[in-house]
Amino acid sequence: MHSAAGADRTRLLIAPAVATPGERRLAAILAGAAALAFAVIVPFARTPLGVTASFIPSYEAALVCIDLITAVMLFDHFLRLRSAPVLALAAGYLFDAMIIVPHALSFPDAFASAGVIGGGPQTTAWLYVFWHGGFALFVLAYALLRRREMGGRLPPIGEPRAALLVTAGGVAALVFLLTAATIWGHDWLPAMIRGGDYSMAVTKGITPTVWLLTLIALVVLWQPQPRAIDLWLMLVVWVWLFDIALSSIIGSSRFDLGWYAGRIFGLIAASFLLVALLVELARFYTGALDAAASAELRLAELLRTRPSLDLKPDREGADTFIERQNIANYRLLLGSATLDDAQRRAIEALLAEEEAKLASKLAR
C-alpha cells in the first residue's frame, strides 16, 4: 500500500476517489454559507426589482457552458471507468445544457417580446419545471445506480463508446420531445403563470413537487463517507434546493429578489462539480509531469551508466503502447488506499481485460 501522499497521487479520477477530510470540511463550510445566505434573503424574497433584459441570456449562456463542460468531463470519466452511474450523471448535465437553450429562447423579452420558438405564456414556465425536475431525476438515477455498483451488482459497461452515443442521442431526443410538448401541446398543459406571476405553480403543487423530488435525490445520494464526486454533487443538489425555493416557491413573480437570488444560487451550484473536476485534472496533470520528469532522470542515469545500451524503438512496443499504458494506470489505481471493495473489483476487471488484450497481441 502507498503512503497518504502516495494515495493522493494515485487519485487519477474523481469518480472512484473517496472524499478527503479536507474536502468534507470545505463542502460543509460552503453548505453552511449557502444556508445562511438563504435565511438572510427569505424575508425579502418578494421585493420587486427592476427588469434586466440581458439577465436571462447572460445567466443561461453561462449555465450552458458550465453544464456542457461538466458533461464532457464526466463522459471522459465514463469512457475510462465504464461506470453506469457516471454515464447517468453525465447525461444529467448534458440534459441541463440542452434544455436551457429552449428555455432561454422562449423567455419573454430575452430575445423577442414573446420568445423566438413559439408556444405560449406557459412554455417557459413548463420548460423550467422539466429542466429542474429532469435534473433531479438524473441525480436520483445516478444515486440508485451508484448503490448497486457499490454492492457489486452492476458490472462495467461492455461497449462504452456505443453507450455514450446512445445516451447522448437519447438525451437530445428527450429534450426535443419536452420542448415540443411545451410548444405544440401548450394548450393541454395546466396553466401556472399569468403575466409574471407564478403563484399558481405553487398553489397547484407543481414547483413544490419539483423541490420535493430534488430533496429525495439528495437523501438517496447522501452517504456518511462519500466519494469525492458524491460529496460535490450533494453540495450541488443542496444549493439547488435554495434555488428552487427562492425562484419558484417563496418568490411569487419574475424579477423579484427571490427570482434573481434563486438563479444566482443555481449558477453557483452548477459550478461546484466542474471546479472539483478541474482541480482533479490539475492534480492528474501535475502527477503526469512529475512522472515524466522522473522517467527522464532515470533514462539519463541509465544512459550515463550504460552508454552502449540500444534504445531504438521496436514495432512490438509501439503496437502495444496503449495496452501497456492502461495496465500501468489501472495498477496505479489499485495501489490507492481510498478504494472500496466494489471499486477495486471493477478496476481489477478492467486490468484483466487490458492484460488479455496485451497477451493476444504478443501471441501473434
mmCIF file of C-alpha atoms in Angstrom:
data_model
loop_
_atom_site.group_PDB
_atom_site.id
_atom_site.type_symbol
_atom_site.label_atom_id
_atom_site.label_comp_id
_atom_site.label_asym_id
_atom_site.label_seq_id
_atom_site.Cartn_x
_atom_site.Cartn_y
_atom_site.Cartn_z
ATOM 1 C CA MET A 1 0.000 0.000 0.000
ATOM 2 C CA HIS A 2 1.054 3.589 -0.608
ATOM 3 C CA SER A 3 1.520 6.244 1.988
ATOM 4 C CA ALA A 4 -1.033 9.012 2.376
ATOM 5 C CA ALA A 5 0.892 11.194 -0.035
ATOM 6 C CA GLY A 6 1.175 8.322 -2.448
ATOM 7 C CA ALA A 7 -2.547 7.695 -2.190
ATOM 8 C CA ASP A 8 -3.170 11.322 -3.186
ATOM 9 C CA ARG A 9 -1.012 10.850 -6.274
ATOM 10 C CA THR A 10 -2.960 7.738 -7.279
ATOM 11 C CA ARG A 11 -6.239 9.654 -7.292
ATOM 12 C CA LEU A 12 -6.289 9.885 -11.065
ATOM 13 C CA LEU A 13 -10.080 10.211 -11.362
ATOM 14 C CA ILE A 14 -12.627 11.882 -9.105
ATOM 15 C CA ALA A 15 -15.355 9.243 -9.632
ATOM 16 C CA PRO A 16 -13.675 6.359 -7.759
ATOM 17 C CA ALA A 17 -11.909 8.535 -5.160
ATOM 18 C CA VAL A 18 -13.116 8.795 -1.560
ATOM 19 C CA ALA A 19 -13.526 12.390 -0.337
ATOM 20 C CA THR A 20 -10.746 13.558 1.955
ATOM 21 C CA PRO A 21 -11.450 15.105 5.387
ATOM 22 C CA GLY A 22 -10.358 18.474 3.967
ATOM 23 C CA GLU A 23 -12.864 18.214 1.130
ATOM 24 C CA ARG A 24 -15.630 17.283 3.556
ATOM 25 C CA ARG A 25 -14.811 20.290 5.750
ATOM 26 C CA LEU A 26 -14.800 22.640 2.745
ATOM 27 C CA ALA A 27 -18.129 21.259 1.489
ATOM 28 C CA ALA A 28 -19.647 21.680 4.974
ATOM 29 C CA ILE A 29 -18.487 25.309 5.111
ATOM 30 C CA LEU A 30 -19.930 26.051 1.669
ATOM 31 C CA ALA A 31 -23.215 24.322 2.551
ATOM 32 C CA GLY A 32 -23.475 26.346 5.746
ATOM 33 C CA ALA A 33 -22.712 29.599 3.926
ATOM 34 C CA ALA A 34 -25.423 28.828 1.350
ATOM 35 C CA ALA A 35 -27.962 28.096 4.096
ATOM 36 C CA LEU A 36 -27.074 31.335 5.882
ATOM 37 C CA ALA A 37 -27.406 33.375 2.686
ATOM 38 C CA PHE A 38 -30.765 31.732 2.017
ATOM 39 C CA ALA A 39 -32.015 32.604 5.527
ATOM 40 C CA VAL A 40 -30.969 36.232 5.064
ATOM 41 C CA ILE A 41 -32.711 36.565 1.677
ATOM 42 C CA VAL A 42 -36.004 34.801 2.523
ATOM 43 C CA PRO A 43 -37.699 37.729 4.362
ATOM 44 C CA PHE A 44 -37.089 39.985 1.350
ATOM 45 C CA ALA A 45 -37.678 37.429 -1.397
ATOM 46 C CA ARG A 46 -40.825 39.115 -2.757
ATOM 47 C CA THR A 47 -39.251 42.561 -3.009
ATOM 48 C CA PRO A 48 -39.740 43.749 -6.629
ATOM 49 C CA LEU A 49 -36.578 44.655 -8.514
ATOM 50 C CA GLY A 50 -36.048 46.183 -11.917
ATOM 51 C CA VAL A 51 -36.357 44.221 -15.142
ATOM 52 C CA THR A 52 -32.954 43.476 -16.677
ATOM 53 C CA ALA A 53 -33.486 42.229 -20.214
ATOM 54 C CA SER A 54 -29.916 40.948 -20.571
ATOM 55 C CA PHE A 55 -30.004 38.873 -17.367
ATOM 56 C CA ILE A 56 -31.556 35.671 -18.761
ATOM 57 C CA PRO A 57 -29.361 35.489 -21.911
ATOM 58 C CA SER A 58 -26.188 36.112 -19.870
ATOM 59 C CA TYR A 59 -27.098 33.841 -16.979
ATOM 60 C CA GLU A 60 -28.266 30.927 -19.107
ATOM 61 C CA ALA A 61 -25.353 31.218 -21.540
ATOM 62 C CA ALA A 62 -23.017 30.818 -18.557
ATOM 63 C CA LEU A 63 -25.047 27.818 -17.352
ATOM 64 C CA VAL A 64 -24.918 26.132 -20.761
ATOM 65 C CA CYS A 65 -21.111 26.474 -20.859
ATOM 66 C CA ILE A 66 -20.672 25.168 -17.300
ATOM 67 C CA ASP A 67 -23.047 22.224 -17.731
ATOM 68 C CA LEU A 68 -21.679 21.266 -21.146
ATOM 69 C CA ILE A 69 -18.052 21.275 -19.973
ATOM 70 C CA THR A 70 -19.053 19.252 -16.896
ATOM 71 C CA ALA A 71 -20.892 16.747 -19.105
ATOM 72 C CA VAL A 72 -17.877 16.336 -21.413
ATOM 73 C CA MET A 73 -15.529 15.734 -18.476
ATOM 74 C CA LEU A 74 -17.932 13.203 -16.947
ATOM 75 C CA PHE A 75 -18.268 11.394 -20.284
ATOM 76 C CA ASP A 76 -14.465 11.172 -20.358
ATOM 77 C CA HIS A 77 -14.559 9.640 -16.865
ATOM 78 C CA PHE A 78 -17.169 7.178 -18.102
ATOM 79 C CA LEU A 79 -15.012 6.087 -21.049
ATOM 80 C CA ARG A 80 -12.159 5.387 -18.636
ATOM 81 C CA LEU A 81 -14.210 3.654 -15.912
ATOM 82 C CA ARG A 82 -17.195 2.320 -17.920
ATOM 83 C CA SER A 83 -19.361 3.109 -14.911
ATOM 84 C CA ALA A 84 -23.142 3.256 -15.481
ATOM 85 C CA PRO A 85 -23.700 5.756 -12.628
ATOM 86 C CA VAL A 86 -21.136 8.159 -14.124
ATOM 87 C CA LEU A 87 -22.858 7.821 -17.503
ATOM 88 C CA ALA A 88 -26.222 8.710 -15.893
ATOM 89 C CA LEU A 89 -24.726 11.775 -14.224
ATOM 90 C CA ALA A 90 -23.038 12.909 -17.449
ATOM 91 C CA ALA A 91 -26.413 12.526 -19.177
ATOM 92 C CA GLY A 92 -27.999 14.706 -16.485
ATOM 93 C CA TYR A 93 -25.563 17.541 -17.086
ATOM 94 C CA LEU A 94 -25.978 17.187 -20.848
ATOM 95 C CA PHE A 95 -29.757 17.316 -20.375
ATOM 96 C CA ASP A 96 -29.352 20.513 -18.364
ATOM 97 C CA ALA A 97 -27.161 22.137 -21.011
ATOM 98 C CA MET A 98 -29.578 21.225 -23.795
ATOM 99 C CA ILE A 99 -32.890 22.165 -22.184
ATOM 100 C CA ILE A 100 -31.587 25.554 -21.035
ATOM 101 C CA VAL A 101 -31.373 26.593 -24.707
ATOM 102 C CA PRO A 102 -35.133 26.394 -25.495
ATOM 103 C CA HIS A 103 -35.880 27.860 -22.059
ATOM 104 C CA ALA A 104 -33.792 30.934 -22.879
ATOM 105 C CA LEU A 105 -35.191 31.183 -26.416
ATOM 106 C CA SER A 106 -38.774 31.033 -25.113
ATOM 107 C CA PHE A 107 -38.292 33.572 -22.314
ATOM 108 C CA PRO A 108 -40.376 36.732 -22.916
ATOM 109 C CA ASP A 109 -38.298 39.788 -23.866
ATOM 110 C CA ALA A 110 -34.993 37.917 -23.662
ATOM 111 C CA PHE A 111 -34.551 37.729 -27.453
ATOM 112 C CA ALA A 112 -38.058 38.719 -28.591
ATOM 113 C CA SER A 113 -41.164 40.021 -26.874
ATOM 114 C CA ALA A 114 -42.870 36.599 -26.907
ATOM 115 C CA GLY A 115 -39.797 34.410 -27.293
ATOM 116 C CA VAL A 116 -38.422 33.093 -30.564
ATOM 117 C CA ILE A 117 -39.522 29.437 -30.614
ATOM 118 C CA GLY A 118 -43.284 29.806 -30.461
ATOM 119 C CA GLY A 119 -45.522 28.254 -27.856
ATOM 120 C CA GLY A 120 -47.442 30.393 -25.404
ATOM 121 C CA PRO A 121 -47.292 32.037 -21.983
ATOM 122 C CA GLN A 122 -46.878 28.671 -20.205
ATOM 123 C CA THR A 123 -43.987 27.412 -22.372
ATOM 124 C CA THR A 124 -41.136 28.978 -20.409
ATOM 125 C CA ALA A 125 -42.595 28.018 -17.035
ATOM 126 C CA TRP A 126 -43.032 24.370 -18.044
ATOM 127 C CA LEU A 127 -39.549 24.215 -19.519
ATOM 128 C CA TYR A 128 -38.281 25.426 -16.137
ATOM 129 C CA VAL A 129 -40.207 22.600 -14.424
ATOM 130 C CA PHE A 130 -38.883 19.980 -16.865
ATOM 131 C CA TRP A 131 -35.364 21.394 -16.516
ATOM 132 C CA HIS A 132 -35.191 21.278 -12.719
ATOM 133 C CA GLY A 133 -37.327 18.178 -12.271
ATOM 134 C CA GLY A 134 -35.430 16.350 -15.003
ATOM 135 C CA PHE A 135 -32.038 17.038 -13.455
ATOM 136 C CA ALA A 136 -33.315 15.776 -10.087
ATOM 137 C CA LEU A 137 -34.407 12.530 -11.771
ATOM 138 C CA PHE A 138 -30.988 12.077 -13.379
ATOM 139 C CA VAL A 139 -29.295 12.608 -9.999
ATOM 140 C CA LEU A 140 -31.709 10.121 -8.434
ATOM 141 C CA ALA A 141 -30.867 7.584 -11.166
ATOM 142 C CA TYR A 142 -27.169 8.180 -10.527
ATOM 143 C CA ALA A 143 -27.602 7.652 -6.777
ATOM 144 C CA LEU A 144 -29.570 4.407 -7.215
ATOM 145 C CA LEU A 145 -27.107 3.039 -9.771
ATOM 146 C CA ARG A 146 -24.213 4.017 -7.510
ATOM 147 C CA ARG A 147 -25.701 1.973 -4.662
ATOM 148 C CA ARG A 148 -25.947 -1.056 -6.947
ATOM 149 C CA GLU A 149 -22.384 -0.541 -8.132
ATOM 150 C CA MET A 150 -21.061 -0.282 -4.591
ATOM 151 C CA GLY A 151 -22.855 -3.534 -3.779
ATOM 152 C CA GLY A 152 -21.070 -5.274 -6.636
ATOM 153 C CA ARG A 153 -24.351 -5.803 -8.548
ATOM 154 C CA LEU A 154 -23.505 -3.552 -11.502
ATOM 155 C CA PRO A 155 -20.645 -4.647 -13.795
ATOM 156 C CA PRO A 156 -18.780 -2.186 -16.064
ATOM 157 C CA ILE A 157 -20.486 -1.380 -19.379
ATOM 158 C CA GLY A 158 -19.072 -3.519 -22.188
ATOM 159 C CA GLU A 159 -19.236 -1.074 -25.126
ATOM 160 C CA PRO A 160 -18.646 2.371 -23.614
ATOM 161 C CA ARG A 161 -18.454 4.356 -26.866
ATOM 162 C CA ALA A 162 -21.696 2.911 -28.164
ATOM 163 C CA ALA A 163 -23.352 3.519 -24.779
ATOM 164 C CA LEU A 164 -22.153 7.134 -24.830
ATOM 165 C CA LEU A 165 -23.554 7.770 -28.315
ATOM 166 C CA VAL A 166 -26.890 6.132 -27.489
ATOM 167 C CA THR A 167 -27.158 8.109 -24.234
ATOM 168 C CA ALA A 168 -26.333 11.446 -25.866
ATOM 169 C CA GLY A 169 -28.849 10.737 -28.641
ATOM 170 C CA GLY A 170 -31.475 9.752 -26.097
ATOM 171 C CA VAL A 171 -30.945 12.947 -24.106
ATOM 172 C CA ALA A 172 -31.238 15.062 -27.264
ATOM 173 C CA ALA A 173 -34.471 13.263 -28.205
ATOM 174 C CA LEU A 174 -35.872 13.745 -24.696
ATOM 175 C CA VAL A 175 -35.147 17.488 -24.762
ATOM 176 C CA PHE A 176 -36.784 17.768 -28.189
ATOM 177 C CA LEU A 177 -39.921 15.939 -27.003
ATOM 178 C CA LEU A 178 -40.234 18.038 -23.829
ATOM 179 C CA THR A 179 -39.762 21.251 -25.805
ATOM 180 C CA ALA A 180 -42.311 20.117 -28.380
ATOM 181 C CA ALA A 181 -44.765 19.332 -25.582
ATOM 182 C CA THR A 182 -44.497 22.889 -24.246
ATOM 183 C CA ILE A 183 -44.948 24.396 -27.716
ATOM 184 C CA TRP A 184 -47.395 22.232 -29.654
ATOM 185 C CA GLY A 185 -49.002 20.753 -26.543
ATOM 186 C CA HIS A 186 -49.207 24.119 -24.817
ATOM 187 C CA ASP A 187 -52.998 24.230 -24.589
ATOM 188 C CA TRP A 188 -53.113 20.838 -22.831
ATOM 189 C CA LEU A 189 -50.661 21.808 -20.092
ATOM 190 C CA PRO A 190 -52.070 23.179 -16.803
ATOM 191 C CA ALA A 191 -51.679 26.948 -16.515
ATOM 192 C CA MET A 192 -49.276 28.012 -13.783
ATOM 193 C CA ILE A 193 -48.270 31.571 -14.656
ATOM 194 C CA ARG A 194 -50.154 34.756 -15.524
ATOM 195 C CA GLY A 195 -48.034 37.599 -16.759
ATOM 196 C CA GLY A 196 -45.040 37.433 -14.469
ATOM 197 C CA ASP A 197 -46.967 35.963 -11.518
ATOM 198 C CA TYR A 198 -46.273 32.249 -10.996
ATOM 199 C CA SER A 199 -48.075 31.795 -7.670
ATOM 200 C CA MET A 200 -50.407 29.272 -9.372
ATOM 201 C CA ALA A 201 -47.425 26.944 -9.809
ATOM 202 C CA VAL A 202 -47.143 26.892 -6.015
ATOM 203 C CA THR A 203 -50.825 26.559 -5.180
ATOM 204 C CA LYS A 204 -51.211 23.723 -7.721
ATOM 205 C CA GLY A 205 -48.259 21.945 -6.150
ATOM 206 C CA ILE A 206 -46.143 21.889 -9.337
ATOM 207 C CA THR A 207 -42.988 23.647 -8.148
ATOM 208 C CA PRO A 208 -43.233 22.178 -4.606
ATOM 209 C CA THR A 209 -43.224 18.735 -6.272
ATOM 210 C CA VAL A 210 -40.010 19.633 -8.128
ATOM 211 C CA TRP A 211 -38.471 20.803 -4.830
ATOM 212 C CA LEU A 212 -39.544 17.586 -3.076
ATOM 213 C CA LEU A 213 -38.126 15.465 -5.909
ATOM 214 C CA THR A 214 -34.807 17.291 -5.544
ATOM 215 C CA LEU A 215 -34.843 16.674 -1.787
ATOM 216 C CA ILE A 216 -35.462 12.951 -2.365
ATOM 217 C CA ALA A 217 -32.496 12.839 -4.747
ATOM 218 C CA LEU A 218 -30.330 14.441 -2.045
ATOM 219 C CA VAL A 219 -31.487 11.947 0.607
ATOM 220 C CA VAL A 220 -30.797 8.941 -1.647
ATOM 221 C CA LEU A 221 -27.431 10.413 -2.649
ATOM 222 C CA TRP A 222 -26.284 11.039 0.932
ATOM 223 C CA GLN A 223 -23.517 8.830 2.350
ATOM 224 C CA PRO A 224 -21.615 9.158 5.646
ATOM 225 C CA GLN A 225 -18.270 8.519 3.894
ATOM 226 C CA PRO A 226 -18.918 9.791 0.352
ATOM 227 C CA ARG A 227 -16.734 9.587 -2.686
ATOM 228 C CA ALA A 228 -15.445 12.926 -3.896
ATOM 229 C CA ILE A 229 -17.886 13.103 -6.797
ATOM 230 C CA ASP A 230 -20.831 12.328 -4.474
ATOM 231 C CA LEU A 231 -19.714 14.950 -1.968
ATOM 232 C CA TRP A 232 -19.696 17.756 -4.531
ATOM 233 C CA LEU A 233 -22.880 16.518 -6.149
ATOM 234 C CA MET A 234 -24.615 16.587 -2.747
ATOM 235 C CA LEU A 235 -23.498 20.207 -2.428
ATOM 236 C CA VAL A 236 -24.885 20.934 -5.913
ATOM 237 C CA VAL A 237 -28.290 19.482 -5.006
ATOM 238 C CA TRP A 238 -28.274 21.185 -1.581
ATOM 239 C CA VAL A 239 -27.832 24.625 -3.160
ATOM 240 C CA TRP A 240 -30.355 23.763 -5.894
ATOM 241 C CA LEU A 241 -32.959 23.330 -3.163
ATOM 242 C CA PHE A 242 -32.413 27.001 -2.273
ATOM 243 C CA ASP A 243 -32.539 27.951 -5.958
ATOM 244 C CA ILE A 244 -35.942 26.290 -6.463
ATOM 245 C CA ALA A 245 -37.314 27.564 -3.162
ATOM 246 C CA LEU A 246 -36.363 31.191 -3.802
ATOM 247 C CA SER A 247 -37.095 31.428 -7.515
ATOM 248 C CA SER A 248 -40.303 29.384 -7.783
ATOM 249 C CA ILE A 249 -41.890 28.823 -4.345
ATOM 250 C CA ILE A 250 -41.147 31.641 -1.882
ATOM 251 C CA GLY A 251 -40.923 34.265 -4.610
ATOM 252 C CA SER A 252 -44.113 34.998 -6.493
ATOM 253 C CA SER A 253 -43.149 36.814 -9.679
ATOM 254 C CA ARG A 254 -40.401 37.272 -12.200
ATOM 255 C CA PHE A 255 -37.743 39.864 -11.439
ATOM 256 C CA ASP A 256 -38.308 39.995 -7.683
ATOM 257 C CA LEU A 257 -35.392 39.489 -5.295
ATOM 258 C CA GLY A 258 -36.111 35.783 -4.790
ATOM 259 C CA TRP A 259 -36.247 35.219 -8.553
ATOM 260 C CA TYR A 260 -32.832 36.836 -9.098
ATOM 261 C CA ALA A 261 -31.292 35.290 -5.976
ATOM 262 C CA GLY A 262 -32.520 31.808 -6.847
ATOM 263 C CA ARG A 263 -30.863 31.959 -10.237
ATOM 264 C CA ILE A 264 -27.603 33.137 -8.705
ATOM 265 C CA PHE A 265 -27.806 30.170 -6.314
ATOM 266 C CA GLY A 266 -28.337 27.913 -9.347
ATOM 267 C CA LEU A 267 -25.325 29.339 -11.167
ATOM 268 C CA ILE A 268 -23.111 28.831 -8.118
ATOM 269 C CA ALA A 269 -24.423 25.290 -7.618
ATOM 270 C CA ALA A 270 -23.694 24.357 -11.225
ATOM 271 C CA SER A 271 -20.041 25.349 -10.754
ATOM 272 C CA PHE A 272 -19.187 23.085 -7.806
ATOM 273 C CA LEU A 273 -18.723 19.796 -9.642
ATOM 274 C CA LEU A 274 -16.956 21.478 -12.570
ATOM 275 C CA VAL A 275 -14.436 23.120 -10.238
ATOM 276 C CA ALA A 276 -13.852 19.772 -8.492
ATOM 277 C CA LEU A 277 -13.268 18.072 -11.853
ATOM 278 C CA LEU A 278 -10.850 20.793 -12.944
ATOM 279 C CA VAL A 279 -8.911 20.536 -9.674
ATOM 280 C CA GLU A 280 -8.695 16.773 -10.159
ATOM 281 C CA LEU A 281 -7.497 17.291 -13.735
ATOM 282 C CA ALA A 282 -4.805 19.669 -12.487
ATOM 283 C CA ARG A 283 -3.693 17.043 -9.967
ATOM 284 C CA PHE A 284 -3.530 14.434 -12.698
ATOM 285 C CA TYR A 285 -1.561 16.763 -14.987
ATOM 286 C CA THR A 286 0.884 17.604 -12.211
ATOM 287 C CA GLY A 287 1.319 13.909 -11.432
ATOM 288 C CA ALA A 288 1.929 13.159 -15.116
ATOM 289 C CA LEU A 289 4.570 15.886 -15.307
ATOM 290 C CA ASP A 290 6.252 14.529 -12.178
ATOM 291 C CA ALA A 291 6.229 11.013 -13.630
ATOM 292 C CA ALA A 292 7.640 12.232 -16.958
ATOM 293 C CA ALA A 293 10.412 14.168 -15.198
ATOM 294 C CA SER A 294 11.251 11.144 -13.060
ATOM 295 C CA ALA A 295 11.367 8.892 -16.149
ATOM 296 C CA GLU A 296 13.631 11.371 -17.922
ATOM 297 C CA LEU A 297 16.019 11.412 -14.965
ATOM 298 C CA ARG A 298 16.071 7.607 -14.849
ATOM 299 C CA LEU A 299 16.761 7.454 -18.591
ATOM 300 C CA ALA A 300 19.594 9.968 -18.295
ATOM 301 C CA GLU A 301 21.114 7.954 -15.471
ATOM 302 C CA LEU A 302 20.735 4.741 -17.493
ATOM 303 C CA LEU A 303 22.479 6.287 -20.492
ATOM 304 C CA ARG A 304 25.258 7.602 -18.265
ATOM 305 C CA THR A 305 25.934 4.226 -16.687
ATOM 306 C CA ARG A 306 25.310 2.127 -19.811
ATOM 307 C CA PRO A 307 26.322 4.219 -22.854
ATOM 308 C CA SER A 308 26.172 1.217 -25.186
ATOM 309 C CA LEU A 309 22.507 0.496 -24.402
ATOM 310 C CA ASP A 310 20.374 0.067 -27.543
ATOM 311 C CA LEU A 311 17.293 2.288 -27.165
ATOM 312 C CA LYS A 312 15.957 2.025 -30.707
ATOM 313 C CA PRO A 313 12.118 1.780 -30.794
ATOM 314 C CA ASP A 314 10.683 -1.617 -31.640
ATOM 315 C CA ARG A 315 7.474 -2.304 -33.554
ATOM 316 C CA GLU A 316 6.053 -4.512 -30.826
ATOM 317 C CA GLY A 317 6.358 -1.731 -28.237
ATOM 318 C CA ALA A 318 4.561 0.750 -30.494
ATOM 319 C CA ASP A 319 1.706 -1.667 -31.221
ATOM 320 C CA THR A 320 1.112 -2.432 -27.544
ATOM 321 C CA PHE A 321 1.692 1.053 -26.123
ATOM 322 C CA ILE A 322 -1.973 1.783 -25.293
ATOM 323 C CA GLU A 323 -2.498 -1.548 -23.527
ATOM 324 C CA ARG A 324 0.691 -1.117 -21.512
ATOM 325 C CA GLN A 325 -0.309 2.435 -20.553
ATOM 326 C CA ASN A 326 -3.795 1.320 -19.448
ATOM 327 C CA ILE A 327 -2.347 -1.565 -17.444
ATOM 328 C CA ALA A 328 0.056 0.812 -15.694
ATOM 329 C CA ASN A 329 -2.803 3.240 -14.891
ATOM 330 C CA TYR A 330 -5.055 0.503 -13.510
ATOM 331 C CA ARG A 331 -2.244 -0.920 -11.380
ATOM 332 C CA LEU A 332 -1.580 2.575 -10.068
ATOM 333 C CA LEU A 333 -5.243 2.958 -9.143
ATOM 334 C CA LEU A 334 -5.222 -0.401 -7.359
ATOM 335 C CA GLY A 335 -2.367 0.880 -5.209
ATOM 336 C CA SER A 336 -4.615 3.584 -3.766
ATOM 337 C CA ALA A 337 -5.754 3.200 -0.170
ATOM 338 C CA THR A 338 -9.014 5.071 -0.927
ATOM 339 C CA LEU A 339 -10.744 2.328 -2.957
ATOM 340 C CA ASP A 340 -13.649 0.354 -1.541
ATOM 341 C CA ASP A 341 -14.285 -3.320 -2.425
ATOM 342 C CA ALA A 342 -16.653 -2.543 -5.326
ATOM 343 C CA GLN A 343 -14.228 -0.064 -6.872
ATOM 344 C CA ARG A 344 -11.345 -2.496 -6.512
ATOM 345 C CA ARG A 345 -13.326 -5.289 -8.200
ATOM 346 C CA ALA A 346 -14.285 -3.025 -11.108
ATOM 347 C CA ILE A 347 -10.698 -1.860 -11.676
ATOM 348 C CA GLU A 348 -9.372 -5.420 -11.390
ATOM 349 C CA ALA A 349 -11.841 -6.465 -14.122
ATOM 350 C CA LEU A 350 -10.633 -3.665 -16.384
ATOM 351 C CA LEU A 351 -6.998 -4.595 -15.663
ATOM 352 C CA ALA A 352 -7.635 -8.248 -16.562
ATOM 353 C CA GLU A 353 -9.246 -7.192 -19.833
ATOM 354 C CA GLU A 354 -6.282 -4.996 -20.820
ATOM 355 C CA GLU A 355 -3.817 -7.742 -19.872
ATOM 356 C CA ALA A 356 -5.743 -10.177 -22.066
ATOM 357 C CA LYS A 357 -5.585 -7.723 -24.991
ATOM 358 C CA LEU A 358 -1.827 -7.328 -24.497
ATOM 359 C CA ALA A 359 -1.292 -11.103 -24.304
ATOM 360 C CA SER A 360 -3.308 -11.571 -27.504
ATOM 361 C CA LYS A 361 -1.195 -9.044 -29.401
ATOM 362 C CA LEU A 362 2.080 -10.513 -28.151
ATOM 363 C CA ALA A 363 0.961 -14.022 -29.160
ATOM 364 C CA ARG A 364 0.517 -13.060 -32.818
#
